[in-house]
């Protein structure tokens, strides 16, 4: 998980990298969301206890640029560069393990340009700082999704899957024979 702290000093913002946690695998746990090493599953609301690999990320490894945002906002949109764009070259990002880098390239190939840079933009807010933190949040989410590996199924799960497959195959063959008999009964023999 990539975590950054955006601090405002006067009229400019300073991006301070905290730590990057790469999430290799997950098991269900009962720990609090705010404990270190946990991530919340958005679909089900379950807590996942995730062992993390800590990697330091510096802001100079990311290319951050701002441009004019589109959409509503009146004259403010025409005067202020509030759209944030964060990019980094995936193949040379040594702060991400090789397996996660290849998974990033495979999953998000539409977000990677011809130069091999992963481009993330945000223009949700009128604030430059919020858009930057939104981009960094997206990068964190992408890395955590790419580094997730499902747990190995247990012997009970494998046996249950085999039973279900066998039952569905038997039901399929049963329905097939019923339909075959029905079609045979409709045949008219002219001999």
Short mmCIF file of N, CA and C in Angstrom, two decimals:
data_model
loop_
_atom_site.label_atom_id
_atom_site.label_comp_id
_atom_site.label_asym_id
_atom_site.label_seq_id
_atom_site.Cartn_x
_atom_site.Cartn_y
_atom_site.Cartn_z
N UNK A 1 0.85 -1.14 0.00
CA UNK A 1 0.00 0.00 0.00
C UNK A 1 0.91 1.21 0.00
N UNK A 2 0.69 2.15 -0.90
CA UNK A 2 1.50 3.35 -0.98
C UNK A 2 0.82 4.41 -0.14
N UNK A 3 1.55 4.97 0.80
CA UNK A 3 0.96 6.00 1.64
C UNK A 3 1.80 7.26 1.53
N UNK A 4 1.12 8.38 1.33
CA UNK A 4 1.78 9.66 1.22
C UNK A 4 1.08 10.64 2.16
N UNK A 5 1.81 11.62 2.58
CA UNK A 5 1.25 12.67 3.40
C UNK A 5 1.44 13.97 2.63
N UNK A 6 0.35 14.66 2.38
CA UNK A 6 0.41 15.92 1.65
C UNK A 6 0.29 17.04 2.67
N UNK A 7 1.32 17.86 2.78
CA UNK A 7 1.31 18.98 3.70
C UNK A 7 1.33 20.28 2.92
N UNK A 8 0.57 21.22 3.40
CA UNK A 8 0.52 22.51 2.73
C UNK A 8 1.39 23.49 3.50
N UNK A 9 2.37 24.04 2.80
CA UNK A 9 3.26 25.04 3.37
C UNK A 9 3.06 26.34 2.59
N UNK A 10 2.30 27.25 3.16
CA UNK A 10 2.03 28.50 2.46
C UNK A 10 1.17 28.25 1.25
N UNK A 11 1.67 28.64 0.07
CA UNK A 11 0.91 28.48 -1.18
C UNK A 11 1.32 27.24 -1.96
N UNK A 12 2.18 26.40 -1.42
CA UNK A 12 2.58 25.20 -2.14
C UNK A 12 2.42 23.97 -1.26
N UNK A 13 2.30 22.85 -1.92
CA UNK A 13 2.11 21.59 -1.20
C UNK A 13 3.39 20.77 -1.28
N UNK A 14 3.70 20.09 -0.20
CA UNK A 14 4.87 19.22 -0.14
C UNK A 14 4.36 17.79 0.04
N UNK A 15 4.79 16.89 -0.85
CA UNK A 15 4.40 15.49 -0.76
C UNK A 15 5.49 14.76 0.01
N UNK A 16 5.11 14.20 1.14
CA UNK A 16 6.06 13.50 1.99
C UNK A 16 5.72 12.01 1.94
N UNK A 17 6.61 11.16 1.44
CA UNK A 17 6.31 9.73 1.40
C UNK A 17 6.41 9.13 2.80
N UNK A 18 5.48 8.27 3.13
CA UNK A 18 5.54 7.60 4.42
C UNK A 18 6.17 6.23 4.23
N UNK A 19 5.38 5.26 3.85
CA UNK A 19 5.89 3.92 3.55
C UNK A 19 4.97 3.27 2.56
N UNK A 20 5.51 2.35 1.82
CA UNK A 20 4.70 1.58 0.86
C UNK A 20 4.60 0.18 1.41
N UNK A 21 3.37 -0.30 1.57
CA UNK A 21 3.16 -1.67 2.02
C UNK A 21 2.65 -2.48 0.84
N UNK A 22 3.42 -3.44 0.39
CA UNK A 22 3.00 -4.34 -0.66
C UNK A 22 2.28 -5.50 0.00
N UNK A 23 1.09 -5.82 -0.49
CA UNK A 23 0.24 -6.80 0.16
C UNK A 23 0.29 -8.13 -0.58
N UNK A 24 1.12 -9.09 -0.15
CA UNK A 24 1.27 -10.32 -0.90
C UNK A 24 0.12 -11.30 -0.77
N UNK A 25 -0.51 -11.41 0.38
CA UNK A 25 -1.58 -12.38 0.54
C UNK A 25 -2.51 -11.93 1.65
N UNK A 26 -3.65 -12.58 1.75
CA UNK A 26 -4.63 -12.18 2.76
C UNK A 26 -5.28 -13.40 3.39
N UNK A 27 -5.55 -13.28 4.68
CA UNK A 27 -6.34 -14.27 5.39
C UNK A 27 -7.35 -13.52 6.22
N UNK A 28 -8.48 -14.12 6.49
CA UNK A 28 -9.51 -13.44 7.25
C UNK A 28 -9.09 -13.34 8.70
N UNK A 29 -9.35 -12.17 9.27
CA UNK A 29 -9.01 -11.95 10.66
C UNK A 29 -10.03 -11.04 11.32
N UNK A 30 -9.86 -10.80 12.59
CA UNK A 30 -10.81 -9.98 13.33
C UNK A 30 -10.17 -8.70 13.84
N UNK A 31 -9.09 -8.26 13.24
CA UNK A 31 -8.40 -7.09 13.76
C UNK A 31 -9.09 -5.80 13.32
N UNK A 32 -8.76 -4.74 13.98
CA UNK A 32 -9.34 -3.44 13.68
C UNK A 32 -8.80 -2.92 12.36
N UNK A 33 -9.58 -2.09 11.66
CA UNK A 33 -9.17 -1.56 10.36
C UNK A 33 -7.95 -0.67 10.49
N UNK A 34 -7.80 -0.01 11.61
CA UNK A 34 -6.73 0.95 11.77
C UNK A 34 -5.46 0.35 12.34
N UNK A 35 -5.46 -0.96 12.59
CA UNK A 35 -4.23 -1.62 13.00
C UNK A 35 -3.30 -1.72 11.81
N UNK A 36 -2.01 -1.78 12.08
CA UNK A 36 -1.08 -1.96 10.97
C UNK A 36 -1.21 -3.37 10.44
N UNK A 37 -1.13 -3.49 9.12
CA UNK A 37 -1.21 -4.80 8.50
C UNK A 37 -2.61 -5.26 8.21
N UNK A 38 -3.60 -4.34 8.22
CA UNK A 38 -4.96 -4.75 7.88
C UNK A 38 -5.48 -3.91 6.75
N UNK A 39 -6.39 -4.48 6.02
CA UNK A 39 -7.05 -3.79 4.91
C UNK A 39 -8.51 -4.22 4.93
N UNK A 40 -9.43 -3.31 4.62
CA UNK A 40 -10.85 -3.66 4.62
C UNK A 40 -11.29 -4.01 3.22
N UNK A 41 -12.02 -5.10 3.09
CA UNK A 41 -12.56 -5.52 1.81
C UNK A 41 -13.78 -4.67 1.53
N UNK A 42 -13.80 -3.92 0.41
CA UNK A 42 -14.86 -2.97 0.13
C UNK A 42 -16.17 -3.65 -0.22
N UNK A 43 -16.17 -4.81 -0.87
CA UNK A 43 -17.42 -5.42 -1.30
C UNK A 43 -18.20 -5.98 -0.12
N UNK A 44 -17.56 -6.71 0.76
CA UNK A 44 -18.30 -7.41 1.80
C UNK A 44 -18.19 -6.75 3.16
N UNK A 45 -17.28 -5.82 3.34
CA UNK A 45 -17.10 -5.19 4.64
C UNK A 45 -16.32 -6.05 5.60
N UNK A 46 -15.75 -7.17 5.15
CA UNK A 46 -14.97 -8.04 6.01
C UNK A 46 -13.60 -7.43 6.26
N UNK A 47 -13.01 -7.77 7.38
CA UNK A 47 -11.67 -7.33 7.69
C UNK A 47 -10.69 -8.38 7.19
N UNK A 48 -9.68 -7.94 6.46
CA UNK A 48 -8.65 -8.86 5.99
C UNK A 48 -7.37 -8.58 6.76
N UNK A 49 -6.78 -9.59 7.33
CA UNK A 49 -5.51 -9.45 8.00
C UNK A 49 -4.44 -9.78 6.98
N UNK A 50 -3.68 -8.75 6.57
CA UNK A 50 -2.78 -8.90 5.43
C UNK A 50 -1.34 -8.71 5.88
N UNK A 51 -0.50 -9.72 5.72
CA UNK A 51 0.92 -9.53 5.99
C UNK A 51 1.52 -8.61 4.93
N UNK A 52 2.31 -7.64 5.36
CA UNK A 52 2.79 -6.60 4.45
C UNK A 52 4.31 -6.60 4.38
N UNK A 53 4.79 -6.21 3.23
CA UNK A 53 6.20 -6.00 3.00
C UNK A 53 6.42 -4.49 2.96
N UNK A 54 7.23 -3.93 3.86
CA UNK A 54 7.41 -2.49 3.93
C UNK A 54 8.50 -2.05 2.98
N UNK A 55 8.18 -1.07 2.14
CA UNK A 55 9.12 -0.52 1.17
C UNK A 55 9.01 0.99 1.22
N UNK A 56 10.14 1.68 1.28
CA UNK A 56 10.11 3.15 1.28
C UNK A 56 9.97 3.66 -0.14
N UNK A 57 9.14 4.70 -0.30
CA UNK A 57 8.91 5.31 -1.59
C UNK A 57 9.18 6.79 -1.45
N UNK A 58 10.04 7.33 -2.31
CA UNK A 58 10.28 8.76 -2.26
C UNK A 58 9.48 9.45 -3.35
N UNK A 59 9.12 10.70 -3.11
CA UNK A 59 8.29 11.45 -4.05
C UNK A 59 9.03 11.75 -5.35
N UNK A 60 10.35 11.72 -5.35
CA UNK A 60 11.08 12.01 -6.59
C UNK A 60 11.00 10.84 -7.58
N UNK A 61 10.49 9.70 -7.16
CA UNK A 61 10.29 8.58 -8.07
C UNK A 61 9.00 8.72 -8.86
N UNK A 62 8.14 9.63 -8.45
CA UNK A 62 6.87 9.87 -9.13
C UNK A 62 6.95 11.20 -9.86
N UNK A 63 6.36 11.25 -11.04
CA UNK A 63 6.27 12.50 -11.78
C UNK A 63 4.88 13.07 -11.53
N UNK A 64 4.83 14.22 -10.89
CA UNK A 64 3.56 14.83 -10.54
C UNK A 64 3.42 16.11 -11.36
N UNK A 65 2.28 16.23 -12.05
CA UNK A 65 2.03 17.44 -12.82
C UNK A 65 0.58 17.87 -12.62
N UNK A 66 0.34 19.13 -12.87
CA UNK A 66 -0.99 19.69 -12.72
C UNK A 66 -1.40 20.37 -14.01
N UNK A 67 -2.70 20.35 -14.29
CA UNK A 67 -3.22 21.02 -15.48
C UNK A 67 -4.61 21.53 -15.18
N UNK A 68 -5.18 22.21 -16.15
CA UNK A 68 -6.52 22.77 -15.97
C UNK A 68 -7.55 21.65 -16.03
N UNK A 69 -8.48 21.69 -15.12
CA UNK A 69 -9.51 20.67 -15.04
C UNK A 69 -10.69 21.03 -15.92
N UNK A 70 -11.40 20.02 -16.40
CA UNK A 70 -12.61 20.27 -17.18
C UNK A 70 -13.82 20.16 -16.27
N UNK A 71 -14.96 20.50 -16.79
CA UNK A 71 -16.20 20.37 -16.03
C UNK A 71 -16.61 21.65 -15.35
N UNK A 72 -17.64 21.56 -14.49
CA UNK A 72 -18.18 22.76 -13.85
C UNK A 72 -17.21 23.37 -12.86
N UNK A 73 -17.42 24.59 -12.56
CA UNK A 73 -16.56 25.29 -11.60
C UNK A 73 -16.47 26.77 -11.90
N UNK A 74 -17.11 27.20 -12.97
CA UNK A 74 -17.13 28.62 -13.31
C UNK A 74 -15.77 29.13 -13.74
N UNK A 75 -15.50 30.36 -13.41
CA UNK A 75 -14.24 30.99 -13.80
C UNK A 75 -13.05 30.36 -13.09
N UNK A 76 -13.30 29.73 -11.95
CA UNK A 76 -12.24 29.08 -11.19
C UNK A 76 -11.52 28.03 -12.04
N UNK A 77 -12.28 27.30 -12.87
CA UNK A 77 -11.70 26.23 -13.69
C UNK A 77 -10.72 26.81 -14.70
N UNK A 78 -11.01 27.98 -15.21
CA UNK A 78 -10.16 28.59 -16.24
C UNK A 78 -8.91 29.23 -15.68
N UNK A 79 -8.82 29.39 -14.38
CA UNK A 79 -7.68 30.10 -13.78
C UNK A 79 -6.72 29.21 -13.01
N UNK A 80 -7.20 28.07 -12.53
CA UNK A 80 -6.42 27.28 -11.59
C UNK A 80 -6.10 25.91 -12.18
N UNK A 81 -4.88 25.44 -11.98
CA UNK A 81 -4.47 24.09 -12.40
C UNK A 81 -4.79 23.12 -11.26
N UNK A 82 -5.98 22.55 -11.29
CA UNK A 82 -6.39 21.69 -10.18
C UNK A 82 -6.37 20.20 -10.54
N UNK A 83 -6.31 19.86 -11.81
CA UNK A 83 -6.25 18.45 -12.20
C UNK A 83 -4.86 17.91 -11.91
N UNK A 84 -4.79 16.81 -11.17
CA UNK A 84 -3.51 16.20 -10.81
C UNK A 84 -3.25 14.98 -11.68
N UNK A 85 -2.00 14.82 -12.09
CA UNK A 85 -1.59 13.67 -12.89
C UNK A 85 -0.30 13.13 -12.29
N UNK A 86 -0.35 11.87 -11.86
CA UNK A 86 0.81 11.22 -11.26
C UNK A 86 1.19 10.05 -12.16
N UNK A 87 2.47 9.94 -12.48
CA UNK A 87 2.95 8.85 -13.33
C UNK A 87 4.29 8.35 -12.83
N UNK A 88 4.53 7.09 -13.11
CA UNK A 88 5.84 6.50 -12.82
C UNK A 88 6.08 5.36 -13.80
N UNK A 89 7.35 5.13 -14.09
CA UNK A 89 7.73 4.06 -15.02
C UNK A 89 7.69 2.75 -14.25
N UNK A 90 6.85 1.84 -14.72
CA UNK A 90 6.58 0.61 -13.97
C UNK A 90 7.79 -0.32 -13.96
N UNK A 91 8.45 -0.49 -15.09
CA UNK A 91 9.56 -1.45 -15.17
C UNK A 91 10.77 -1.04 -14.32
N UNK A 92 10.99 0.26 -14.15
CA UNK A 92 12.14 0.72 -13.36
C UNK A 92 11.77 1.06 -11.93
N UNK A 93 10.56 0.77 -11.51
CA UNK A 93 10.13 1.06 -10.13
C UNK A 93 10.65 -0.06 -9.23
N UNK A 94 11.87 0.08 -8.74
CA UNK A 94 12.47 -0.98 -7.93
C UNK A 94 11.84 -1.07 -6.55
N UNK A 95 11.03 -0.11 -6.16
CA UNK A 95 10.34 -0.15 -4.87
C UNK A 95 9.12 -1.07 -4.90
N UNK A 96 8.81 -1.61 -6.09
CA UNK A 96 7.73 -2.59 -6.23
C UNK A 96 8.37 -3.91 -6.65
N UNK A 97 8.01 -5.03 -6.02
CA UNK A 97 8.58 -6.33 -6.42
C UNK A 97 8.25 -6.67 -7.88
N UNK A 98 9.08 -7.48 -8.50
CA UNK A 98 8.96 -7.81 -9.92
C UNK A 98 7.62 -8.45 -10.25
N UNK A 99 7.16 -9.35 -9.41
CA UNK A 99 5.89 -10.03 -9.66
C UNK A 99 4.73 -9.02 -9.65
N UNK A 100 4.76 -8.07 -8.74
CA UNK A 100 3.70 -7.06 -8.66
C UNK A 100 3.78 -6.12 -9.87
N UNK A 101 5.00 -5.80 -10.31
CA UNK A 101 5.15 -4.94 -11.49
C UNK A 101 4.55 -5.59 -12.73
N UNK A 102 4.83 -6.87 -12.92
CA UNK A 102 4.27 -7.55 -14.10
C UNK A 102 2.75 -7.65 -14.01
N UNK A 103 2.24 -7.84 -12.80
CA UNK A 103 0.78 -7.88 -12.62
C UNK A 103 0.16 -6.51 -12.87
N UNK A 104 0.84 -5.44 -12.46
CA UNK A 104 0.36 -4.08 -12.74
C UNK A 104 0.27 -3.84 -14.24
N UNK A 105 1.31 -4.24 -14.96
CA UNK A 105 1.30 -4.05 -16.41
C UNK A 105 0.20 -4.86 -17.08
N UNK A 106 -0.08 -6.04 -16.56
CA UNK A 106 -1.10 -6.88 -17.17
C UNK A 106 -2.51 -6.37 -16.84
N UNK A 107 -2.75 -5.99 -15.59
CA UNK A 107 -4.09 -5.54 -15.19
C UNK A 107 -4.45 -4.16 -15.72
N UNK A 108 -3.49 -3.26 -15.71
CA UNK A 108 -3.77 -1.87 -16.05
C UNK A 108 -3.07 -1.46 -17.33
N UNK A 109 -3.12 -2.32 -18.35
CA UNK A 109 -2.44 -2.03 -19.60
C UNK A 109 -3.05 -0.84 -20.33
N UNK A 110 -4.32 -0.52 -20.06
CA UNK A 110 -4.93 0.65 -20.69
C UNK A 110 -4.48 1.95 -20.05
N UNK A 111 -3.91 1.89 -18.86
CA UNK A 111 -3.42 3.08 -18.18
C UNK A 111 -1.91 3.29 -18.36
N UNK A 112 -1.27 2.37 -19.05
CA UNK A 112 0.17 2.48 -19.29
C UNK A 112 0.38 3.05 -20.69
N UNK A 113 1.17 4.13 -20.78
CA UNK A 113 1.41 4.75 -22.08
C UNK A 113 2.53 4.03 -22.82
N UNK A 114 2.88 4.52 -24.02
CA UNK A 114 3.89 3.85 -24.85
C UNK A 114 5.28 3.89 -24.22
N UNK A 115 5.52 4.86 -23.35
CA UNK A 115 6.81 4.95 -22.67
C UNK A 115 6.90 3.99 -21.49
N UNK A 116 5.81 3.29 -21.17
CA UNK A 116 5.83 2.34 -20.05
C UNK A 116 5.50 2.97 -18.72
N UNK A 117 4.89 4.15 -18.74
CA UNK A 117 4.55 4.84 -17.50
C UNK A 117 3.08 4.58 -17.16
N UNK A 118 2.83 4.28 -15.91
CA UNK A 118 1.47 4.15 -15.42
C UNK A 118 0.97 5.56 -15.09
N UNK A 119 -0.11 5.98 -15.75
CA UNK A 119 -0.62 7.35 -15.60
C UNK A 119 -1.93 7.29 -14.83
N UNK A 120 -2.00 8.07 -13.74
CA UNK A 120 -3.20 8.16 -12.92
C UNK A 120 -3.56 9.63 -12.81
N UNK A 121 -4.82 9.97 -13.13
CA UNK A 121 -5.27 11.36 -13.06
C UNK A 121 -6.48 11.46 -12.15
N UNK A 122 -6.70 12.66 -11.64
CA UNK A 122 -7.88 12.94 -10.84
C UNK A 122 -8.26 14.40 -11.00
N UNK A 123 -9.54 14.61 -11.26
CA UNK A 123 -10.09 15.96 -11.32
C UNK A 123 -11.43 15.99 -10.61
N UNK A 124 -11.54 15.19 -9.56
CA UNK A 124 -12.79 15.07 -8.81
C UNK A 124 -13.10 16.35 -8.04
N UNK A 125 -12.08 16.92 -7.46
CA UNK A 125 -12.26 18.08 -6.59
C UNK A 125 -11.76 19.35 -7.24
N UNK A 126 -12.15 20.48 -6.69
CA UNK A 126 -11.62 21.77 -7.15
C UNK A 126 -10.27 22.05 -6.51
N UNK A 127 -9.90 21.23 -5.53
CA UNK A 127 -8.64 21.43 -4.81
C UNK A 127 -7.53 20.59 -5.43
N UNK A 128 -6.39 21.22 -5.64
CA UNK A 128 -5.23 20.53 -6.19
C UNK A 128 -4.73 19.45 -5.22
N UNK A 129 -4.76 19.76 -3.93
CA UNK A 129 -4.25 18.84 -2.92
C UNK A 129 -5.13 17.59 -2.81
N UNK A 130 -6.45 17.78 -2.89
CA UNK A 130 -7.35 16.63 -2.82
C UNK A 130 -7.19 15.75 -4.05
N UNK A 131 -7.01 16.37 -5.20
CA UNK A 131 -6.82 15.58 -6.42
C UNK A 131 -5.51 14.80 -6.37
N UNK A 132 -4.48 15.40 -5.81
CA UNK A 132 -3.20 14.69 -5.66
C UNK A 132 -3.36 13.52 -4.71
N UNK A 133 -4.02 13.72 -3.58
CA UNK A 133 -4.21 12.61 -2.65
C UNK A 133 -5.11 11.53 -3.24
N UNK A 134 -6.07 11.91 -4.09
CA UNK A 134 -6.91 10.93 -4.79
C UNK A 134 -6.07 10.08 -5.74
N UNK A 135 -5.14 10.71 -6.47
CA UNK A 135 -4.25 9.96 -7.38
C UNK A 135 -3.38 8.99 -6.60
N UNK A 136 -2.84 9.43 -5.48
CA UNK A 136 -1.98 8.57 -4.68
C UNK A 136 -2.78 7.42 -4.07
N UNK A 137 -4.02 7.71 -3.73
CA UNK A 137 -4.90 6.65 -3.22
C UNK A 137 -5.18 5.61 -4.31
N UNK A 138 -5.37 6.07 -5.54
CA UNK A 138 -5.60 5.15 -6.66
C UNK A 138 -4.37 4.26 -6.88
N UNK A 139 -3.19 4.85 -6.82
CA UNK A 139 -1.96 4.08 -6.99
C UNK A 139 -1.83 3.04 -5.89
N UNK A 140 -2.13 3.44 -4.66
CA UNK A 140 -2.07 2.51 -3.53
C UNK A 140 -3.03 1.35 -3.76
N UNK A 141 -4.23 1.66 -4.22
CA UNK A 141 -5.23 0.62 -4.46
C UNK A 141 -4.79 -0.30 -5.60
N UNK A 142 -4.21 0.25 -6.65
CA UNK A 142 -3.73 -0.57 -7.77
C UNK A 142 -2.64 -1.54 -7.32
N UNK A 143 -1.72 -1.04 -6.53
CA UNK A 143 -0.61 -1.88 -6.07
C UNK A 143 -1.13 -2.97 -5.14
N UNK A 144 -2.08 -2.62 -4.26
CA UNK A 144 -2.61 -3.63 -3.35
C UNK A 144 -3.41 -4.68 -4.11
N UNK A 145 -4.15 -4.29 -5.15
CA UNK A 145 -4.88 -5.28 -5.96
C UNK A 145 -3.92 -6.17 -6.74
N UNK A 146 -2.86 -5.58 -7.28
CA UNK A 146 -1.91 -6.36 -8.08
C UNK A 146 -1.09 -7.30 -7.22
N UNK A 147 -0.91 -7.00 -5.95
CA UNK A 147 -0.08 -7.84 -5.10
C UNK A 147 -0.88 -8.90 -4.35
N UNK A 148 -2.20 -8.87 -4.48
CA UNK A 148 -3.04 -9.85 -3.77
C UNK A 148 -2.92 -11.21 -4.44
N UNK A 149 -2.68 -12.21 -3.64
CA UNK A 149 -2.70 -13.59 -4.11
C UNK A 149 -3.73 -14.34 -3.26
N UNK A 150 -4.66 -15.04 -3.89
CA UNK A 150 -5.68 -15.74 -3.11
C UNK A 150 -5.06 -16.86 -2.29
N UNK A 151 -5.65 -17.15 -1.14
CA UNK A 151 -5.10 -18.23 -0.31
C UNK A 151 -5.30 -19.59 -0.97
N UNK A 152 -4.44 -20.51 -0.65
CA UNK A 152 -4.52 -21.87 -1.19
C UNK A 152 -5.76 -22.55 -0.61
N UNK A 153 -6.52 -23.29 -1.44
CA UNK A 153 -7.70 -23.98 -0.93
C UNK A 153 -7.29 -25.15 -0.03
N UNK A 154 -8.09 -25.36 1.00
CA UNK A 154 -7.80 -26.46 1.93
C UNK A 154 -8.28 -27.77 1.31
N UNK A 155 -7.95 -28.89 1.99
CA UNK A 155 -8.37 -30.21 1.53
C UNK A 155 -9.89 -30.32 1.55
N UNK A 156 -10.53 -29.71 2.56
CA UNK A 156 -11.99 -29.75 2.64
C UNK A 156 -12.62 -29.01 1.46
N UNK A 157 -12.04 -27.85 1.10
CA UNK A 157 -12.56 -27.08 -0.04
C UNK A 157 -12.42 -27.86 -1.34
N UNK A 158 -11.29 -28.51 -1.52
CA UNK A 158 -11.08 -29.30 -2.73
C UNK A 158 -12.05 -30.47 -2.80
N UNK A 159 -12.28 -31.14 -1.66
CA UNK A 159 -13.23 -32.26 -1.64
C UNK A 159 -14.65 -31.77 -1.92
N UNK A 160 -15.01 -30.62 -1.36
CA UNK A 160 -16.35 -30.07 -1.59
C UNK A 160 -16.53 -29.68 -3.04
N UNK A 161 -15.52 -29.08 -3.65
CA UNK A 161 -15.58 -28.73 -5.07
C UNK A 161 -15.74 -29.98 -5.94
N UNK A 162 -15.01 -31.04 -5.61
CA UNK A 162 -15.10 -32.29 -6.38
C UNK A 162 -16.50 -32.90 -6.25
N UNK A 163 -17.08 -32.85 -5.04
CA UNK A 163 -18.43 -33.37 -4.85
C UNK A 163 -19.44 -32.57 -5.67
N UNK A 164 -19.32 -31.26 -5.66
CA UNK A 164 -20.24 -30.40 -6.41
C UNK A 164 -20.11 -30.63 -7.91
N UNK A 165 -18.88 -30.78 -8.39
CA UNK A 165 -18.67 -31.04 -9.81
C UNK A 165 -19.25 -32.38 -10.22
N UNK A 166 -19.04 -33.39 -9.38
CA UNK A 166 -19.59 -34.71 -9.66
C UNK A 166 -21.11 -34.69 -9.69
N UNK A 167 -21.71 -34.00 -8.72
CA UNK A 167 -23.17 -33.90 -8.66
C UNK A 167 -23.72 -33.17 -9.88
N UNK A 168 -23.07 -32.07 -10.27
CA UNK A 168 -23.55 -31.32 -11.44
C UNK A 168 -23.41 -32.14 -12.72
N UNK A 169 -22.34 -32.93 -12.83
CA UNK A 169 -22.16 -33.79 -14.01
C UNK A 169 -23.24 -34.87 -14.06
N UNK A 170 -23.55 -35.47 -12.91
CA UNK A 170 -24.60 -36.49 -12.87
C UNK A 170 -25.95 -35.88 -13.25
N UNK A 171 -26.25 -34.69 -12.75
CA UNK A 171 -27.51 -34.01 -13.08
C UNK A 171 -27.58 -33.66 -14.56
N UNK A 172 -26.46 -33.25 -15.13
CA UNK A 172 -26.41 -32.92 -16.55
C UNK A 172 -26.67 -34.15 -17.41
N UNK A 173 -26.05 -35.26 -17.07
CA UNK A 173 -26.25 -36.50 -17.82
C UNK A 173 -27.69 -36.98 -17.66
N UNK A 174 -28.27 -36.85 -16.46
CA UNK A 174 -29.65 -37.24 -16.22
C UNK A 174 -30.61 -36.42 -17.10
N UNK A 175 -30.42 -35.11 -17.14
CA UNK A 175 -31.27 -34.25 -17.97
C UNK A 175 -31.09 -34.56 -19.46
N UNK A 176 -29.88 -34.91 -19.84
CA UNK A 176 -29.60 -35.24 -21.23
C UNK A 176 -30.32 -36.52 -21.64
N UNK A 177 -30.32 -37.53 -20.77
CA UNK A 177 -31.01 -38.78 -21.10
C UNK A 177 -32.53 -38.57 -21.13
N UNK A 178 -33.06 -37.74 -20.24
CA UNK A 178 -34.50 -37.44 -20.24
C UNK A 178 -34.89 -36.77 -21.55
N UNK A 179 -34.12 -35.80 -21.98
CA UNK A 179 -34.40 -35.10 -23.24
C UNK A 179 -34.25 -36.03 -24.44
N UNK A 180 -33.27 -36.93 -24.39
CA UNK A 180 -33.06 -37.88 -25.47
C UNK A 180 -34.26 -38.84 -25.58
N UNK A 181 -34.76 -39.33 -24.45
CA UNK A 181 -35.94 -40.22 -24.46
C UNK A 181 -37.17 -39.50 -24.99
N UNK A 182 -37.31 -38.23 -24.60
CA UNK A 182 -38.44 -37.44 -25.07
C UNK A 182 -38.39 -37.28 -26.59
N UNK A 183 -37.23 -37.01 -27.12
CA UNK A 183 -37.10 -36.86 -28.57
C UNK A 183 -37.31 -38.19 -29.29
N UNK A 184 -36.85 -39.29 -28.68
CA UNK A 184 -37.07 -40.60 -29.29
C UNK A 184 -38.56 -40.95 -29.33
N UNK A 185 -39.28 -40.54 -28.30
CA UNK A 185 -40.71 -40.85 -28.28
C UNK A 185 -41.48 -40.04 -29.32
N UNK A 186 -40.94 -38.94 -29.77
CA UNK A 186 -41.60 -38.12 -30.80
C UNK A 186 -41.37 -38.64 -32.22
N UNK A 187 -40.40 -39.51 -32.39
CA UNK A 187 -40.10 -40.02 -33.73
C UNK A 187 -41.23 -40.88 -34.25
N UNK A 188 -41.46 -40.72 -35.50
CA UNK A 188 -42.47 -41.56 -36.16
C UNK A 188 -41.72 -42.48 -37.10
N UNK A 189 -41.99 -43.76 -36.95
CA UNK A 189 -41.32 -44.74 -37.79
C UNK A 189 -42.23 -45.08 -38.97
N UNK A 190 -41.81 -44.85 -40.20
CA UNK A 190 -42.61 -45.11 -41.38
C UNK A 190 -42.42 -46.50 -41.96
N UNK A 191 -41.64 -47.31 -41.39
CA UNK A 191 -41.41 -48.66 -41.90
C UNK A 191 -42.38 -49.66 -41.39
#
